[in-house]
JSON list of C-alpha atoms in Angstrom, two decimals:
[
{"chain": "A", "resi": 217, "resn": "UNK", "atom": "CA", "xyz": [9.14, -23.50, 91.07]},
{"chain": "A", "resi": 218, "resn": "UNK", "atom": "CA", "xyz": [7.67, -20.32, 89.59]},
{"chain": "A", "resi": 219, "resn": "UNK", "atom": "CA", "xyz": [4.73, -20.64, 87.24]},
{"chain": "A", "resi": 220, "resn": "UNK", "atom": "CA", "xyz": [3.96, -17.70, 84.96]},
{"chain": "A", "resi": 221, "resn": "UNK", "atom": "CA", "xyz": [0.26, -17.14, 84.30]},
{"chain": "A", "resi": 222, "resn": "UNK", "atom": "CA", "xyz": [-1.54, -14.81, 81.94]},
{"chain": "A", "resi": 223, "resn": "UNK", "atom": "CA", "xyz": [-4.24, -12.52, 83.35]},
{"chain": "A", "resi": 224, "resn": "UNK", "atom": "CA", "xyz": [-6.88, -15.25, 82.87]},
{"chain": "A", "resi": 225, "resn": "UNK", "atom": "CA", "xyz": [-4.89, -17.72, 85.01]},
{"chain": "A", "resi": 226, "resn": "UNK", "atom": "CA", "xyz": [-3.62, -19.87, 82.13]},
{"chain": "A", "resi": 227, "resn": "UNK", "atom": "CA", "xyz": [-0.10, -21.19, 82.50]},
{"chain": "A", "resi": 228, "resn": "UNK", "atom": "CA", "xyz": [2.34, -19.50, 80.10]},
{"chain": "A", "resi": 229, "resn": "UNK", "atom": "CA", "xyz": [5.66, -20.88, 81.31]},
{"chain": "A", "resi": 230, "resn": "UNK", "atom": "CA", "xyz": [7.50, -22.14, 84.40]},
{"chain": "A", "resi": 231, "resn": "UNK", "atom": "CA", "xyz": [10.99, -22.04, 85.82]},
{"chain": "A", "resi": 232, "resn": "UNK", "atom": "CA", "xyz": [12.57, -24.21, 88.49]},
{"chain": "A", "resi": 233, "resn": "UNK", "atom": "CA", "xyz": [15.43, -23.05, 90.67]},
{"chain": "A", "resi": 234, "resn": "UNK", "atom": "CA", "xyz": [17.03, -23.89, 93.99]},
{"chain": "A", "resi": 235, "resn": "UNK", "atom": "CA", "xyz": [18.65, -21.88, 96.75]},
{"chain": "A", "resi": 236, "resn": "UNK", "atom": "CA", "xyz": [21.02, -23.17, 99.39]},
{"chain": "A", "resi": 237, "resn": "UNK", "atom": "CA", "xyz": [20.36, -21.01, 102.41]},
{"chain": "A", "resi": 238, "resn": "UNK", "atom": "CA", "xyz": [20.18, -21.50, 106.14]},
{"chain": "A", "resi": 239, "resn": "UNK", "atom": "CA", "xyz": [17.20, -20.06, 108.03]},
{"chain": "A", "resi": 240, "resn": "UNK", "atom": "CA", "xyz": [17.16, -20.28, 111.80]},
{"chain": "A", "resi": 241, "resn": "UNK", "atom": "CA", "xyz": [14.06, -21.84, 113.37]},
{"chain": "A", "resi": 242, "resn": "UNK", "atom": "CA", "xyz": [11.27, -19.32, 113.94]},
{"chain": "A", "resi": 243, "resn": "UNK", "atom": "CA", "xyz": [12.81, -16.76, 111.57]},
{"chain": "A", "resi": 244, "resn": "UNK", "atom": "CA", "xyz": [12.19, -15.76, 107.98]},
{"chain": "A", "resi": 245, "resn": "UNK", "atom": "CA", "xyz": [14.48, -14.66, 105.19]},
{"chain": "A", "resi": 246, "resn": "UNK", "atom": "CA", "xyz": [13.78, -12.55, 102.11]},
{"chain": "A", "resi": 247, "resn": "UNK", "atom": "CA", "xyz": [14.99, -14.02, 98.82]},
{"chain": "A", "resi": 248, "resn": "UNK", "atom": "CA", "xyz": [15.43, -12.44, 95.43]},
{"chain": "A", "resi": 249, "resn": "UNK", "atom": "CA", "xyz": [13.84, -14.88, 93.02]},
{"chain": "A", "resi": 250, "resn": "UNK", "atom": "CA", "xyz": [14.91, -14.72, 89.38]},
{"chain": "A", "resi": 251, "resn": "UNK", "atom": "CA", "xyz": [12.02, -13.21, 87.46]},
{"chain": "A", "resi": 252, "resn": "UNK", "atom": "CA", "xyz": [10.91, -13.52, 83.89]},
{"chain": "A", "resi": 253, "resn": "UNK", "atom": "CA", "xyz": [13.41, -12.96, 81.12]},
{"chain": "A", "resi": 254, "resn": "UNK", "atom": "CA", "xyz": [13.42, -9.41, 79.80]},
{"chain": "A", "resi": 255, "resn": "UNK", "atom": "CA", "xyz": [13.80, -10.54, 76.19]},
{"chain": "A", "resi": 256, "resn": "UNK", "atom": "CA", "xyz": [10.27, -11.94, 76.18]},
{"chain": "A", "resi": 257, "resn": "UNK", "atom": "CA", "xyz": [8.76, -8.46, 76.68]},
{"chain": "A", "resi": 258, "resn": "UNK", "atom": "CA", "xyz": [6.30, -9.39, 79.40]},
{"chain": "A", "resi": 259, "resn": "UNK", "atom": "CA", "xyz": [5.75, -7.38, 82.55]},
{"chain": "A", "resi": 260, "resn": "UNK", "atom": "CA", "xyz": [4.50, -8.23, 86.02]},
{"chain": "A", "resi": 261, "resn": "UNK", "atom": "CA", "xyz": [0.88, -7.20, 86.26]},
{"chain": "A", "resi": 262, "resn": "UNK", "atom": "CA", "xyz": [1.46, -4.85, 89.22]},
{"chain": "A", "resi": 263, "resn": "UNK", "atom": "CA", "xyz": [4.11, -2.84, 87.35]},
{"chain": "A", "resi": 264, "resn": "UNK", "atom": "CA", "xyz": [3.26, -0.24, 84.76]},
{"chain": "A", "resi": 265, "resn": "UNK", "atom": "CA", "xyz": [4.04, -1.00, 81.14]},
{"chain": "A", "resi": 266, "resn": "UNK", "atom": "CA", "xyz": [3.90, 1.86, 78.63]},
{"chain": "A", "resi": 267, "resn": "UNK", "atom": "CA", "xyz": [4.65, -0.35, 75.63]},
{"chain": "A", "resi": 268, "resn": "UNK", "atom": "CA", "xyz": [1.62, -2.66, 75.57]},
{"chain": "A", "resi": 269, "resn": "UNK", "atom": "CA", "xyz": [3.48, -5.81, 76.52]},
{"chain": "A", "resi": 270, "resn": "UNK", "atom": "CA", "xyz": [1.35, -8.64, 77.92]},
{"chain": "A", "resi": 271, "resn": "UNK", "atom": "CA", "xyz": [1.06, -8.83, 81.70]},
{"chain": "A", "resi": 272, "resn": "UNK", "atom": "CA", "xyz": [1.68, -11.95, 83.77]},
{"chain": "A", "resi": 273, "resn": "UNK", "atom": "CA", "xyz": [1.12, -13.18, 87.31]},
{"chain": "A", "resi": 274, "resn": "UNK", "atom": "CA", "xyz": [3.38, -15.46, 89.27]},
{"chain": "A", "resi": 275, "resn": "UNK", "atom": "CA", "xyz": [2.47, -18.56, 91.26]},
{"chain": "A", "resi": 276, "resn": "UNK", "atom": "CA", "xyz": [5.18, -19.91, 93.51]},
{"chain": "A", "resi": 277, "resn": "UNK", "atom": "CA", "xyz": [5.30, -23.43, 94.89]},
{"chain": "A", "resi": 278, "resn": "UNK", "atom": "CA", "xyz": [7.82, -24.87, 97.30]},
{"chain": "A", "resi": 279, "resn": "UNK", "atom": "CA", "xyz": [9.02, -28.26, 96.11]},
{"chain": "A", "resi": 280, "resn": "UNK", "atom": "CA", "xyz": [10.96, -29.18, 99.22]},
{"chain": "A", "resi": 281, "resn": "UNK", "atom": "CA", "xyz": [13.26, -28.08, 101.96]},
{"chain": "A", "resi": 282, "resn": "UNK", "atom": "CA", "xyz": [16.15, -29.62, 103.88]},
{"chain": "A", "resi": 283, "resn": "UNK", "atom": "CA", "xyz": [17.27, -31.27, 100.64]},
{"chain": "A", "resi": 284, "resn": "UNK", "atom": "CA", "xyz": [20.81, -32.43, 100.00]},
{"chain": "A", "resi": 285, "resn": "UNK", "atom": "CA", "xyz": [22.76, -30.97, 97.09]},
{"chain": "A", "resi": 286, "resn": "UNK", "atom": "CA", "xyz": [22.27, -34.18, 95.14]},
{"chain": "A", "resi": 287, "resn": "UNK", "atom": "CA", "xyz": [18.49, -34.06, 95.66]},
{"chain": "A", "resi": 288, "resn": "UNK", "atom": "CA", "xyz": [18.40, -30.42, 94.51]},
{"chain": "A", "resi": 289, "resn": "UNK", "atom": "CA", "xyz": [20.42, -31.21, 91.39]},
{"chain": "A", "resi": 290, "resn": "UNK", "atom": "CA", "xyz": [18.22, -34.21, 90.63]},
{"chain": "A", "resi": 291, "resn": "UNK", "atom": "CA", "xyz": [15.07, -32.10, 91.02]},
{"chain": "A", "resi": 292, "resn": "UNK", "atom": "CA", "xyz": [16.44, -29.49, 88.62]},
{"chain": "A", "resi": 293, "resn": "UNK", "atom": "CA", "xyz": [17.72, -32.02, 86.07]},
{"chain": "A", "resi": 294, "resn": "UNK", "atom": "CA", "xyz": [14.44, -33.91, 86.09]},
{"chain": "A", "resi": 295, "resn": "UNK", "atom": "CA", "xyz": [12.61, -30.67, 85.27]},
{"chain": "A", "resi": 296, "resn": "UNK", "atom": "CA", "xyz": [14.99, -30.05, 82.37]},
{"chain": "A", "resi": 297, "resn": "UNK", "atom": "CA", "xyz": [16.35, -26.92, 84.03]},
{"chain": "A", "resi": 298, "resn": "UNK", "atom": "CA", "xyz": [19.87, -26.43, 85.27]},
{"chain": "A", "resi": 299, "resn": "UNK", "atom": "CA", "xyz": [19.35, -22.97, 86.76]},
{"chain": "A", "resi": 300, "resn": "UNK", "atom": "CA", "xyz": [20.30, -24.15, 90.24]},
{"chain": "A", "resi": 301, "resn": "UNK", "atom": "CA", "xyz": [21.96, -21.51, 92.34]},
{"chain": "A", "resi": 302, "resn": "UNK", "atom": "CA", "xyz": [24.60, -23.46, 94.21]},
{"chain": "A", "resi": 303, "resn": "UNK", "atom": "CA", "xyz": [27.18, -20.98, 95.44]},
{"chain": "A", "resi": 304, "resn": "UNK", "atom": "CA", "xyz": [29.08, -23.53, 97.50]},
{"chain": "A", "resi": 305, "resn": "UNK", "atom": "CA", "xyz": [29.79, -25.62, 94.40]},
{"chain": "A", "resi": 306, "resn": "UNK", "atom": "CA", "xyz": [30.86, -22.55, 92.41]},
{"chain": "A", "resi": 307, "resn": "UNK", "atom": "CA", "xyz": [33.24, -21.36, 95.13]},
{"chain": "A", "resi": 308, "resn": "UNK", "atom": "CA", "xyz": [34.57, -24.87, 95.56]},
{"chain": "A", "resi": 309, "resn": "UNK", "atom": "CA", "xyz": [35.28, -25.07, 91.81]},
{"chain": "A", "resi": 310, "resn": "UNK", "atom": "CA", "xyz": [37.01, -21.69, 91.74]},
{"chain": "A", "resi": 311, "resn": "UNK", "atom": "CA", "xyz": [39.02, -22.63, 94.82]},
{"chain": "A", "resi": 312, "resn": "UNK", "atom": "CA", "xyz": [40.10, -25.89, 93.22]},
{"chain": "A", "resi": 313, "resn": "UNK", "atom": "CA", "xyz": [41.15, -24.11, 90.02]},
{"chain": "A", "resi": 314, "resn": "UNK", "atom": "CA", "xyz": [43.19, -21.54, 91.98]},
{"chain": "A", "resi": 315, "resn": "UNK", "atom": "CA", "xyz": [44.80, -24.32, 94.05]},
{"chain": "A", "resi": 316, "resn": "UNK", "atom": "CA", "xyz": [45.64, -26.30, 90.89]},
{"chain": "A", "resi": 317, "resn": "UNK", "atom": "CA", "xyz": [47.24, -23.25, 89.24]},
{"chain": "A", "resi": 318, "resn": "UNK", "atom": "CA", "xyz": [49.29, -22.44, 92.34]},
{"chain": "A", "resi": 319, "resn": "UNK", "atom": "CA", "xyz": [50.36, -26.08, 92.65]},
{"chain": "A", "resi": 320, "resn": "UNK", "atom": "CA", "xyz": [51.51, -26.17, 89.00]},
{"chain": "A", "resi": 321, "resn": "UNK", "atom": "CA", "xyz": [53.45, -22.92, 89.47]},
{"chain": "A", "resi": 322, "resn": "UNK", "atom": "CA", "xyz": [55.08, -24.32, 92.62]},
{"chain": "A", "resi": 323, "resn": "UNK", "atom": "CA", "xyz": [56.09, -27.57, 90.90]},
{"chain": "A", "resi": 324, "resn": "UNK", "atom": "CA", "xyz": [57.49, -25.63, 87.93]},
{"chain": "A", "resi": 325, "resn": "UNK", "atom": "CA", "xyz": [59.60, -23.43, 90.23]},
{"chain": "A", "resi": 326, "resn": "UNK", "atom": "CA", "xyz": [60.88, -26.52, 92.05]},
{"chain": "A", "resi": 327, "resn": "UNK", "atom": "CA", "xyz": [61.90, -28.05, 88.71]},
{"chain": "A", "resi": 328, "resn": "UNK", "atom": "CA", "xyz": [63.88, -24.90, 87.80]},
{"chain": "A", "resi": 329, "resn": "UNK", "atom": "CA", "xyz": [65.64, -25.08, 91.18]},
{"chain": "A", "resi": 330, "resn": "UNK", "atom": "CA", "xyz": [66.46, -28.74, 90.51]},
{"chain": "A", "resi": 331, "resn": "UNK", "atom": "CA", "xyz": [67.95, -27.77, 87.11]},
{"chain": "A", "resi": 332, "resn": "UNK", "atom": "CA", "xyz": [70.11, -25.10, 88.77]},
{"chain": "A", "resi": 333, "resn": "UNK", "atom": "CA", "xyz": [71.28, -27.46, 91.51]},
{"chain": "A", "resi": 334, "resn": "UNK", "atom": "CA", "xyz": [72.05, -30.26, 89.06]},
{"chain": "A", "resi": 335, "resn": "UNK", "atom": "CA", "xyz": [74.01, -27.89, 86.81]},
{"chain": "A", "resi": 336, "resn": "UNK", "atom": "CA", "xyz": [76.01, -26.55, 89.76]},
{"chain": "A", "resi": 337, "resn": "UNK", "atom": "CA", "xyz": [76.67, -30.05, 91.14]},
{"chain": "A", "resi": 338, "resn": "UNK", "atom": "CA", "xyz": [77.91, -31.20, 87.71]},
{"chain": "A", "resi": 339, "resn": "UNK", "atom": "CA", "xyz": [80.13, -28.10, 87.40]},
{"chain": "A", "resi": 340, "resn": "UNK", "atom": "CA", "xyz": [78.20, -26.68, 84.47]},
{"chain": "A", "resi": 341, "resn": "UNK", "atom": "CA", "xyz": [77.00, -23.14, 83.82]},
{"chain": "A", "resi": 342, "resn": "UNK", "atom": "CA", "xyz": [73.85, -22.63, 85.92]},
{"chain": "A", "resi": 343, "resn": "UNK", "atom": "CA", "xyz": [72.72, -19.62, 83.86]},
{"chain": "A", "resi": 344, "resn": "UNK", "atom": "CA", "xyz": [73.12, -21.47, 80.55]},
{"chain": "A", "resi": 345, "resn": "UNK", "atom": "CA", "xyz": [71.18, -24.53, 81.74]},
{"chain": "A", "resi": 346, "resn": "UNK", "atom": "CA", "xyz": [68.42, -22.39, 83.24]},
{"chain": "A", "resi": 347, "resn": "UNK", "atom": "CA", "xyz": [68.08, -20.51, 79.94]},
{"chain": "A", "resi": 348, "resn": "UNK", "atom": "CA", "xyz": [67.90, -23.83, 78.13]},
{"chain": "A", "resi": 349, "resn": "UNK", "atom": "CA", "xyz": [65.20, -25.01, 80.54]},
{"chain": "A", "resi": 350, "resn": "UNK", "atom": "CA", "xyz": [63.17, -21.85, 79.79]},
{"chain": "A", "resi": 351, "resn": "UNK", "atom": "CA", "xyz": [63.46, -22.56, 76.06]},
{"chain": "A", "resi": 352, "resn": "UNK", "atom": "CA", "xyz": [62.72, -26.28, 76.36]},
{"chain": "A", "resi": 353, "resn": "UNK", "atom": "CA", "xyz": [61.25, -27.68, 79.57]},
{"chain": "A", "resi": 354, "resn": "UNK", "atom": "CA", "xyz": [62.88, -28.27, 82.93]},
{"chain": "A", "resi": 355, "resn": "UNK", "atom": "CA", "xyz": [62.09, -32.00, 82.71]},
{"chain": "A", "resi": 356, "resn": "UNK", "atom": "CA", "xyz": [63.94, -32.32, 79.40]},
{"chain": "A", "resi": 357, "resn": "UNK", "atom": "CA", "xyz": [66.94, -30.38, 80.73]},
{"chain": "A", "resi": 358, "resn": "UNK", "atom": "CA", "xyz": [67.04, -32.55, 83.88]},
{"chain": "A", "resi": 359, "resn": "UNK", "atom": "CA", "xyz": [67.12, -35.62, 81.64]},
{"chain": "A", "resi": 360, "resn": "UNK", "atom": "CA", "xyz": [69.90, -34.11, 79.50]},
{"chain": "A", "resi": 361, "resn": "UNK", "atom": "CA", "xyz": [71.92, -33.19, 82.60]},
{"chain": "A", "resi": 362, "resn": "UNK", "atom": "CA", "xyz": [71.59, -36.75, 83.85]},
{"chain": "A", "resi": 363, "resn": "UNK", "atom": "CA", "xyz": [72.88, -38.05, 80.51]},
{"chain": "A", "resi": 364, "resn": "UNK", "atom": "CA", "xyz": [75.81, -35.63, 80.05]},
{"chain": "A", "resi": 365, "resn": "UNK", "atom": "CA", "xyz": [77.05, -36.05, 83.62]},
{"chain": "A", "resi": 366, "resn": "UNK", "atom": "CA", "xyz": [79.90, -34.09, 85.17]},
{"chain": "A", "resi": 367, "resn": "UNK", "atom": "CA", "xyz": [82.04, -31.55, 83.33]},
{"chain": "A", "resi": 368, "resn": "UNK", "atom": "CA", "xyz": [85.44, -33.27, 83.12]},
{"chain": "A", "resi": 369, "resn": "UNK", "atom": "CA", "xyz": [87.11, -30.05, 81.87]},
{"chain": "A", "resi": 370, "resn": "UNK", "atom": "CA", "xyz": [86.35, -28.40, 85.21]},
{"chain": "A", "resi": 371, "resn": "UNK", "atom": "CA", "xyz": [88.72, -30.75, 86.99]},
{"chain": "A", "resi": 372, "resn": "UNK", "atom": "CA", "xyz": [91.44, -30.23, 84.37]},
{"chain": "A", "resi": 373, "resn": "UNK", "atom": "CA", "xyz": [91.27, -26.43, 84.80]},
{"chain": "A", "resi": 374, "resn": "UNK", "atom": "CA", "xyz": [91.78, -26.68, 88.55]},
{"chain": "A", "resi": 375, "resn": "UNK", "atom": "CA", "xyz": [95.28, -28.18, 88.24]}
]
């Protein structure tokens, strides 16, 4: 948690956040911590401000380490802040969305192939039934092909 203090040490605001990182034993890692929002027109007391904006100091406190994702989320929700930085969850969500889109495209292509095969097997125009399935839906056209059955005129034309 970051606590923002005015120059007299009075608390102005705070912000909770969480990082999911791995640090090897005996090593350190530098982190970029999200700082104060620019819209509030404050500046860190060690940086120069030519506009007369109020200065602030930062106090940082570690709330825990080796926490599970659920514990991190609970800590952030209990503080009323959902600014958790959980890259694994974001990538997992994006991956799931991409997988779902690809799966839907695959199933749709399979349905068009089924329409073409059914039309050919029933001696009907494959191109016509595929065009109809683009206009309607492949599922509807499959149902219609099941209902209409074979083209009896095809057998009459062969004789």
